[in-house]
Coordinates of C-alpha atoms and ligand atoms in Angstrom, one line a residue:
M1 CA 0.0 0.0 0.0
R2 CA 1.3 3.5 -0.9
S3 CA 2.4 5.7 2.1
A4 CA 0.4 9.0 2.6
L5 CA 1.0 12.3 4.2
Y6 CA -2.5 12.3 5.8
P7 CA -2.3 10.8 9.4
F8 CA -4.7 7.8 8.8
R9 CA -6.0 6.1 12.0
R10 CA -4.6 2.7 12.7
P11 CA -7.7 0.4 13.3
R12 CA -7.9 -1.3 16.6
Q13 CA -7.3 -5.1 16.2
L14 CA -10.2 -7.4 17.0
P15 CA -9.8 -11.0 17.9
E16 CA -10.4 -13.2 14.9
P17 CA -12.6 -15.1 14.4
L18 CA -15.1 -12.9 16.2
R19 CA -17.5 -15.2 18.1
V20 CA -21.0 -13.9 17.2
V21 CA -24.4 -14.7 18.7
V22 CA -27.5 -13.8 16.6
L23 CA -30.8 -13.3 18.4
G24 CA -33.9 -13.5 16.3
A25 CA -32.2 -15.5 13.6
T26 CA -35.4 -16.2 11.6
G27 CA -36.0 -12.5 11.2
S28 CA -35.0 -10.0 8.5
I29 CA -32.0 -8.6 10.6
G30 CA -31.1 -12.1 11.8
G31 CA -31.0 -13.4 8.2
Q32 CA -28.7 -10.6 7.1
A33 CA -26.4 -11.3 10.1
L34 CA -26.2 -14.9 8.9
D35 CA -25.3 -13.6 5.4
L36 CA -22.4 -11.8 6.9
V37 CA -21.2 -14.9 8.7
R38 CA -21.2 -16.7 5.4
R39 CA -19.5 -13.8 3.7
F40 CA -16.6 -13.7 6.2
P41 CA -16.2 -17.4 7.2
A42 CA -12.6 -17.0 8.5
R43 CA -13.4 -13.8 10.5
L44 CA -16.8 -14.4 12.0
E45 CA -17.8 -17.5 13.9
L46 CA -21.4 -18.1 14.6
V47 CA -21.5 -19.6 18.1
A48 CA -25.2 -19.5 18.9
V49 CA -28.6 -18.3 17.6
S50 CA -32.0 -17.9 19.0
V51 CA -35.5 -17.9 17.6
H52 CA -38.9 -17.2 19.1
R53 CA -41.1 -20.0 17.8
R54 CA -40.3 -20.8 14.1
W55 CA -37.5 -23.2 14.6
Q56 CA -38.5 -25.2 11.5
E57 CA -37.4 -22.2 9.4
L58 CA -34.1 -22.0 11.2
A59 CA -32.7 -25.3 10.0
S60 CA -32.9 -24.2 6.3
R61 CA -31.6 -20.7 7.2
L62 CA -28.5 -22.2 8.9
R63 CA -27.8 -24.4 5.9
G64 CA -25.2 -26.5 7.8
L65 CA -23.7 -23.7 9.9
P66 CA -22.8 -25.6 13.1
T67 CA -24.1 -23.5 16.1
L68 CA -25.9 -23.7 19.4
V69 CA -29.7 -23.1 19.2
A70 CA -32.0 -21.5 21.8
V71 CA -35.8 -21.4 21.3
D72 CA -37.5 -18.7 23.4
D73 CA -41.0 -20.1 23.5
P74 CA -41.0 -23.1 25.9
A75 CA -43.7 -25.1 23.9
A76 CA -41.9 -24.5 20.6
R77 CA -38.6 -25.5 22.4
D78 CA -40.2 -28.8 23.4
A79 CA -41.5 -29.4 19.9
A80 CA -38.0 -28.7 18.5
A81 CA -36.5 -31.2 21.0
A82 CA -39.1 -33.8 20.1
A83 CA -38.3 -33.4 16.4
G84 CA -34.6 -33.9 17.1
C85 CA -33.8 -31.4 14.3
F86 CA -30.8 -29.7 16.0
G87 CA -29.6 -32.7 18.1
A88 CA -27.5 -31.8 21.0
R89 CA -27.0 -28.3 19.7
L90 CA -30.5 -27.4 20.9
L91 CA -30.1 -25.9 24.4
P92 CA -32.6 -27.1 27.0
A93 CA -34.3 -24.5 29.2
T94 CA -32.6 -21.6 27.5
D95 CA -34.1 -18.5 26.1
S96 CA -32.3 -15.6 24.4
A97 CA -31.4 -13.9 27.7
A98 CA -30.1 -17.1 29.3
L99 CA -28.2 -17.8 26.1
V100 CA -26.4 -14.5 26.2
E101 CA -25.6 -15.1 29.9
A102 CA -24.1 -18.5 29.2
V103 CA -22.3 -18.6 25.9
A104 CA -18.7 -17.7 25.2
A105 CA -18.9 -14.8 22.7
D106 CA -17.5 -11.5 21.6
V107 CA -20.5 -9.9 19.9
V108 CA -24.3 -10.2 20.3
V109 CA -26.5 -9.2 17.4
N110 CA -29.9 -8.4 18.9
G111 CA -32.4 -8.8 16.0
I112 CA -35.4 -9.6 18.2
V113 CA -38.5 -7.4 17.5
G114 CA -40.3 -5.6 20.3
A115 CA -39.8 -5.1 24.1
A116 CA -39.0 -8.9 24.4
G117 CA -35.5 -7.8 23.3
L118 CA -34.8 -5.9 26.4
S119 CA -33.7 -8.7 28.7
P120 CA -31.1 -10.1 26.3
T121 CA -29.9 -6.6 25.7
L122 CA -29.4 -6.1 29.4
A123 CA -27.7 -9.5 29.7
A124 CA -25.2 -8.6 27.0
A125 CA -24.6 -5.2 28.5
R126 CA -24.0 -6.6 32.0
R127 CA -21.5 -9.1 30.6
G128 CA -19.5 -6.4 28.8
L129 CA -20.1 -7.9 25.3
R130 CA -20.2 -5.8 22.2
L131 CA -23.8 -5.3 21.4
A132 CA -24.9 -4.8 17.8
L133 CA -28.3 -3.5 18.6
A134 CA -31.1 -3.7 16.0
N135 CA -33.8 -4.0 18.7
K136 CA -34.5 -0.3 19.1
E137 CA -37.3 -1.1 21.5
S138 CA -34.6 -2.1 24.1
L139 CA -33.7 1.6 24.3
V140 CA -37.2 3.0 24.1
V141 CA -38.3 0.8 27.0
G142 CA -35.1 0.6 29.0
G143 CA -32.7 3.2 27.8
D144 CA -31.6 4.2 31.3
L145 CA -31.3 0.6 32.5
V146 CA -29.3 -0.4 29.4
Q147 CA -27.0 2.6 30.0
A148 CA -26.4 1.7 33.6
A149 CA -25.8 -2.0 32.8
A150 CA -23.4 -1.2 29.9
G151 CA -21.6 1.3 32.1
A152 CA -21.1 -1.3 34.9
G153 CA -20.3 -4.1 32.5
G154 CA -18.1 -2.1 30.2
A155 CA -20.2 -3.1 27.1
E156 CA -20.0 -1.2 23.8
V157 CA -23.4 -0.7 22.3
L158 CA -23.4 0.0 18.6
P159 CA -26.6 0.7 16.7
V160 CA -27.7 -1.4 13.7
D161 CA -30.5 0.9 12.8
S162 CA -29.3 2.6 9.6
E163 CA -30.0 6.1 10.8
H164 CA -28.1 5.7 14.1
S165 CA -25.4 3.8 12.4
A166 CA -25.0 6.7 10.0
V167 CA -24.7 9.1 13.0
A168 CA -22.2 6.7 14.7
Q169 CA -20.1 6.6 11.5
C170 CA -20.1 10.4 11.3
L171 CA -19.1 10.7 15.0
C172 CA -16.3 8.1 14.9
G173 CA -13.4 9.4 16.8
R174 CA -15.1 12.7 17.8
A175 CA -15.5 14.1 21.3
R176 CA -19.1 14.5 22.7
E177 CA -18.6 18.3 22.9
E178 CA -18.2 18.5 19.1
L179 CA -21.8 17.2 18.5
Q180 CA -24.6 19.7 18.3
R181 CA -27.5 17.9 16.8
V182 CA -28.5 15.0 14.7
I183 CA -30.9 14.9 11.7
L184 CA -32.6 11.6 11.2
T185 CA -33.9 10.9 7.8
A186 CA -37.2 9.0 7.1
S187 CA -38.4 7.6 3.8
G188 CA -42.0 8.7 4.7
G189 CA -43.3 5.2 4.0
P190 CA -46.0 4.3 1.5
F191 CA -48.5 7.0 2.5
R192 CA -46.3 10.1 2.3
E193 CA -48.3 11.6 -0.5
L194 CA -51.6 9.7 -0.3
P195 CA -54.7 12.0 -0.1
L196 CA -55.5 12.3 3.7
A197 CA -59.1 11.0 3.2
R198 CA -57.6 7.8 1.6
L199 CA -55.8 7.0 4.9
Q200 CA -59.2 5.9 6.3
T201 CA -59.4 3.0 3.9
V202 CA -55.8 1.8 3.2
T203 CA -55.5 -2.0 3.2
L204 CA -52.9 -4.1 5.0
A205 CA -51.2 -4.9 1.7
E206 CA -50.8 -1.2 1.1
V207 CA -49.4 -0.7 4.7
L208 CA -46.9 -3.4 4.1
A209 CA -45.7 -2.1 0.7
H210 CA -42.7 -0.1 1.9
P211 CA -41.2 1.9 -1.0
T212 CA -37.5 1.5 -0.2
W213 CA -36.8 -1.2 2.6
Q214 CA -37.5 -4.9 2.9
M215 CA -38.1 -5.5 6.6
G216 CA -40.1 -7.6 9.1
P217 CA -43.8 -6.8 9.4
K218 CA -43.8 -4.8 12.7
I219 CA -41.1 -2.3 11.6
T220 CA -42.8 -2.1 8.2
V221 CA -46.1 -1.0 9.8
D222 CA -44.1 1.4 12.1
S223 CA -42.6 2.9 9.0
A224 CA -46.0 3.5 7.5
T225 CA -47.3 5.3 10.6
L226 CA -43.9 7.0 11.2
M227 CA -43.9 5.5 14.7
N228 CA -40.6 3.9 13.6
K229 CA -39.1 7.4 13.4
G230 CA -40.6 8.3 16.7
L231 CA -39.0 5.3 18.3
E232 CA -35.7 6.2 16.6
V233 CA -35.9 9.7 18.1
I234 CA -36.0 8.1 21.6
E235 CA -33.3 5.7 20.5
A236 CA -31.0 8.6 19.4
H237 CA -31.7 10.4 22.7
H238 CA -30.2 7.4 24.6
L239 CA -27.5 6.5 22.2
F240 CA -26.0 9.9 21.7
G241 CA -27.0 11.7 24.9
L242 CA -28.9 14.5 23.1
G243 CA -31.9 16.5 24.3
Y244 CA -35.1 16.0 22.2
E245 CA -34.7 19.6 20.8
D246 CA -31.4 18.5 19.2
I247 CA -32.9 15.5 17.4
D248 CA -34.6 16.5 14.1
V249 CA -36.4 14.4 11.6
V250 CA -36.6 15.1 7.8
I251 CA -38.4 13.2 5.1
H252 CA -36.0 12.0 2.5
P253 CA -37.9 9.7 0.1
G254 CA -34.9 8.0 -1.6
S255 CA -33.4 6.6 1.7
W256 CA -29.9 7.3 0.3
V257 CA -28.8 9.7 3.0
H258 CA -29.0 7.5 6.1
S259 CA -28.8 10.5 8.5
L260 CA -26.7 13.6 9.3
V261 CA -24.8 15.1 12.2
Q262 CA -24.2 18.8 12.8
L263 CA -21.0 19.6 14.6
R264 CA -20.6 22.7 16.8
D265 CA -18.6 24.6 14.0
G266 CA -21.7 24.1 11.7
A267 CA -20.2 21.3 9.6
L268 CA -22.9 18.9 8.5
L269 CA -21.7 15.3 8.0
A270 CA -23.8 12.6 6.4
Q271 CA -23.4 8.9 5.5
L272 CA -24.9 7.8 2.2
G273 CA -25.5 4.3 0.9
A274 CA -28.0 2.0 -0.7
P275 CA -31.0 0.9 1.4
D276 CA -29.2 -2.3 2.6
M277 CA -28.8 -3.3 6.2
H278 CA -25.6 -5.4 5.6
L279 CA -23.3 -2.3 6.0
P280 CA -24.8 -1.0 9.3
L281 CA -24.9 -4.6 10.6
L282 CA -21.2 -5.2 9.7
Y283 CA -20.3 -1.8 11.2
A284 CA -22.0 -2.6 14.5
I285 CA -20.4 -6.1 14.6
T286 CA -16.8 -4.9 13.8
G287 CA -16.8 -1.2 14.7
E288 CA -14.4 0.9 12.5
Q289 CA -12.8 -2.1 10.8
R290 CA -14.4 -1.4 7.5
W291 CA -14.2 -4.9 6.1
P292 CA -14.8 -5.0 2.3
L293 CA -18.5 -4.9 1.4
A294 CA -18.6 -3.3 -2.0
A295 CA -22.1 -4.4 -2.8
S296 CA -23.4 -1.4 -0.9
A297 CA -21.7 1.3 -3.0
L298 CA -23.9 4.0 -4.4
D299 CA -23.9 5.4 -7.9
L300 CA -24.2 9.2 -7.4
L301 CA -24.8 9.9 -11.1
Q302 CA -27.7 7.5 -11.3
L303 CA -29.1 9.1 -8.2
G304 CA -29.0 12.7 -9.6
N305 CA -30.8 14.6 -6.9
L306 CA -31.5 14.4 -3.2
H307 CA -34.8 15.6 -1.8
F308 CA -35.7 16.6 1.8
H309 CA -38.8 18.0 3.4
A310 CA -40.5 18.4 6.8
P311 CA -42.6 15.6 8.1
D312 CA -46.4 16.2 8.1
T313 CA -47.3 15.7 11.7
E314 CA -51.1 15.9 11.0
R315 CA -50.8 13.0 8.6
F316 CA -48.4 11.1 11.0
P317 CA -49.5 11.8 14.6
C318 CA -47.3 8.9 15.9
L319 CA -44.2 11.0 15.5
D320 CA -45.3 13.6 17.9
L321 CA -46.8 11.0 20.3
A322 CA -43.3 9.4 20.5
R323 CA -41.5 12.7 20.9
Q324 CA -43.9 13.7 23.7
A325 CA -43.5 10.4 25.5
G326 CA -39.7 10.7 25.2
R327 CA -39.8 14.2 26.7
T328 CA -42.1 13.0 29.6
G329 CA -39.7 10.1 30.3
G330 CA -40.2 7.5 33.0
T331 CA -42.9 5.0 32.1
A332 CA -44.3 7.1 29.2
P333 CA -42.0 5.6 26.4
I334 CA -42.6 2.1 27.8
M335 CA -46.4 2.6 27.6
L336 CA -46.1 4.2 24.1
N337 CA -44.2 1.2 22.9
A338 CA -46.5 -1.4 24.5
A339 CA -49.6 0.3 23.1
N340 CA -48.0 0.5 19.7
E341 CA -47.0 -3.2 19.8
V342 CA -50.6 -4.1 20.6
A343 CA -52.0 -1.9 17.9
V344 CA -49.6 -3.1 15.3
A345 CA -50.3 -6.8 16.1
A346 CA -54.1 -6.0 15.8
L347 CA -53.5 -4.3 12.5
L348 CA -51.5 -7.3 11.2
R349 CA -54.3 -9.7 12.3
G350 CA -56.9 -7.6 10.5
D351 CA -58.6 -6.4 13.7
L352 CA -57.6 -2.7 13.5
R353 CA -57.5 -0.1 10.7
Y354 CA -54.3 1.8 9.9
I355 CA -56.0 5.1 10.9
D356 CA -56.8 3.8 14.4
V357 CA -53.2 2.9 15.4
A358 CA -52.4 6.4 16.7
A359 CA -55.7 6.6 18.5
I360 CA -55.0 3.4 20.4
I361 CA -51.6 4.8 21.5
A362 CA -52.9 8.2 22.4
G363 CA -55.9 6.7 24.3
T364 CA -53.5 4.4 26.3
L365 CA -51.2 7.3 27.3
E366 CA -54.2 9.5 28.2
R367 CA -55.5 6.8 30.6
L368 CA -52.3 5.9 32.3
P369 CA -50.2 8.6 34.1
A370 CA -46.5 8.3 33.7
G371 CA -44.3 7.4 36.7
P372 CA -40.7 6.7 37.4
V373 CA -38.8 3.5 36.4
A374 CA -36.6 2.2 39.2
D375 CA -35.7 -1.2 37.7
L376 CA -36.6 -3.8 35.1
S377 CA -39.6 -5.1 37.0
A378 CA -41.1 -1.6 37.2
A379 CA -40.6 -1.3 33.5
M380 CA -42.2 -4.6 32.8
A381 CA -45.2 -3.7 35.1
A382 CA -45.8 -0.5 33.1
D383 CA -45.5 -2.5 29.9
A384 CA -48.1 -5.0 31.0
E385 CA -50.5 -2.4 32.3
A386 CA -50.3 -0.5 29.0
R387 CA -50.8 -3.7 27.0
R388 CA -54.0 -4.5 29.0
T389 CA -55.3 -1.0 28.4
A390 CA -54.5 -1.0 24.7
V391 CA -56.1 -4.4 24.2
G392 CA -59.3 -3.1 25.8
L393 CA -59.2 -0.1 23.4
V394 CA -58.6 -2.3 20.4
K395 CA -61.6 -4.5 21.3
R396 CA -63.8 -1.4 21.8
R397 CA -62.8 -0.1 18.4
S398 CA -63.4 -3.3 16.5
R399 CA -66.8 -3.6 18.2
D400 CA -67.6 -0.1 17.1
S401 CA -66.6 -0.7 13.5
A402 CA -68.5 -4.0 13.4
R403 CA -71.6 -2.1 14.6
R404 CA -71.0 0.6 12.0
G405 CA -70.5 -2.1 9.3
S406 CA -73.8 -3.9 10.2
C407 CA -75.8 -0.6 9.9
Ligands
NAD1 P1 -38.6 -9.8 12.1 O1 -40.0 -9.8 12.4 O2 -38.2 -10.0 10.7 O3 -37.8 -10.8 13.0 C1 -38.0 -10.7 14.4 C2 -37.2 -11.8 15.1 O4 -37.5 -11.7 16.5 C3 -37.6 -13.3 14.7 O5 -36.4 -14.0 14.5 C4 -38.4 -13.8 15.8 O6 -38.2 -15.2 16.0 C5 -37.9 -13.0 17.0 N1 -38.9 -12.7 18.0 C6 -40.1 -12.2 17.8 N2 -40.8 -12.1 19.0 C7 -40.0 -12.6 20.0 C8 -40.1 -12.8 21.4 N3 -41.2 -12.5 22.0 N4 -39.0 -13.3 22.0 C9 -37.9 -13.6 21.3 N5 -37.7 -13.5 20.0 C10 -38.7 -13.0 19.3 O7 -38.1 -8.3 12.5 P2 -36.9 -7.4 11.9 O8 -37.4 -6.6 10.8 O9 -35.7 -8.3 11.7 O10 -36.6 -6.4 13.1 C11 -35.9 -6.8 14.2 C12 -35.5 -5.6 15.0 O11 -34.6 -4.8 14.2 C13 -36.7 -4.6 15.3 O12 -36.5 -4.0 16.6 C14 -36.6 -3.6 14.2 O13 -37.1 -2.3 14.6 C15 -35.1 -3.5 14.0 N6 -34.6 -3.0 12.7 C16 -34.9 -3.8 11.6 C17 -34.5 -3.4 10.4 C18 -34.7 -4.3 9.1 O14 -34.3 -3.9 8.1 N7 -35.4 -5.3 9.2 C19 -33.9 -2.1 10.2 C20 -33.6 -1.4 11.3 C21 -34.0 -1.8 12.6
MG2 MG1 -34.1 2.9 10.9

């Protein structure tokens, strides 16, 4: 390699192979993490994976990768044991959190969806493992708890979310004082320009037709309501230690600029790339190693222009609901997340209209006053109470719409 005048940084050496655990291995993020393991067979060693229930899908996904397997759901775990599919590699009485506590590993990729990801996140943080965190709900529900655990355990938490990965990449090597604000980009989802009246009648298929990203169903719905961006604002608050007034959101339909950072001298730094999670995943797993991954390179000439505009908060009330819950703090973001999970599950079952998701969340937050969160059990109690309230609200709405339908 030619020598240079510029004082290039010398990358910190990582142990190789890096021993990787993938939680949520049947998911969209989990599958892409397995792709990376196949892409770098000498540098990444898959030591263990977890799934919630769909262990049958896992065998074909692993395609011979020898690894320990944990199944979160006890009934599904028993069925997997009875089928003998994974032999002795299936761990008895082990869920994702127990797996993270027990296994010898360097990096945990948390690709679980929802608040269920918090316990394994805390386990990795307490053990001081590097955490490649896709499960943003961990930070929405337990940001302060994760921070305390990571501080005590010495864990490094690196975001997988493309926006926060972009921010982390722009911040690499900088001091906290240099950072003034972040600008998170949002595609705007499938309903960015739909006439407002049409939002009343959109179908589930339309909700799930994301214009730029291929993802799991829950985050795809969150992207259509912009709750995903609301959760990401709270995620950014915890990751980068910023006040809510210093976290902006702009709509950028192309999803090429993954997010921006404004430094105190006014410099605006951005990271650009194709809408492909392999790069942010690899960055979170390896840090600033920059292993070769040319597939993500972007053709600027083909791109031509970049467009940005302000989010329409009347069209997307979830964004403000999340911002407000983040500002309130304590149990408010936990309840926001729980109500959203209930509403999204109902929407995916066909029991709730798209337009009613925000109303379920707002109704839940109106009924339950926010309180402090002392520990994980307080967080889980707030989560359970909000779920009960949201389930009641969903039932009432579907009764009302059935009555309207029968008139
Ligand atoms: P997905 O639905 O495709 O996969 C979810 C995984 O979580 C599955 O493997 C499932 O077995 C597991 N899981 C579900 N419920 C569980 C439970 N109760 N206990 C344990 N495991 C459970 O979801 P995804 O799209 O891969 O998203 C995963 C996380 O990554 C989410 O938090 C999402 O917001 C975040 N994320 C995803 C993308 C993406 O491109 N898919 C991008 C950015 C962030
Ligand atoms: Mg994102």
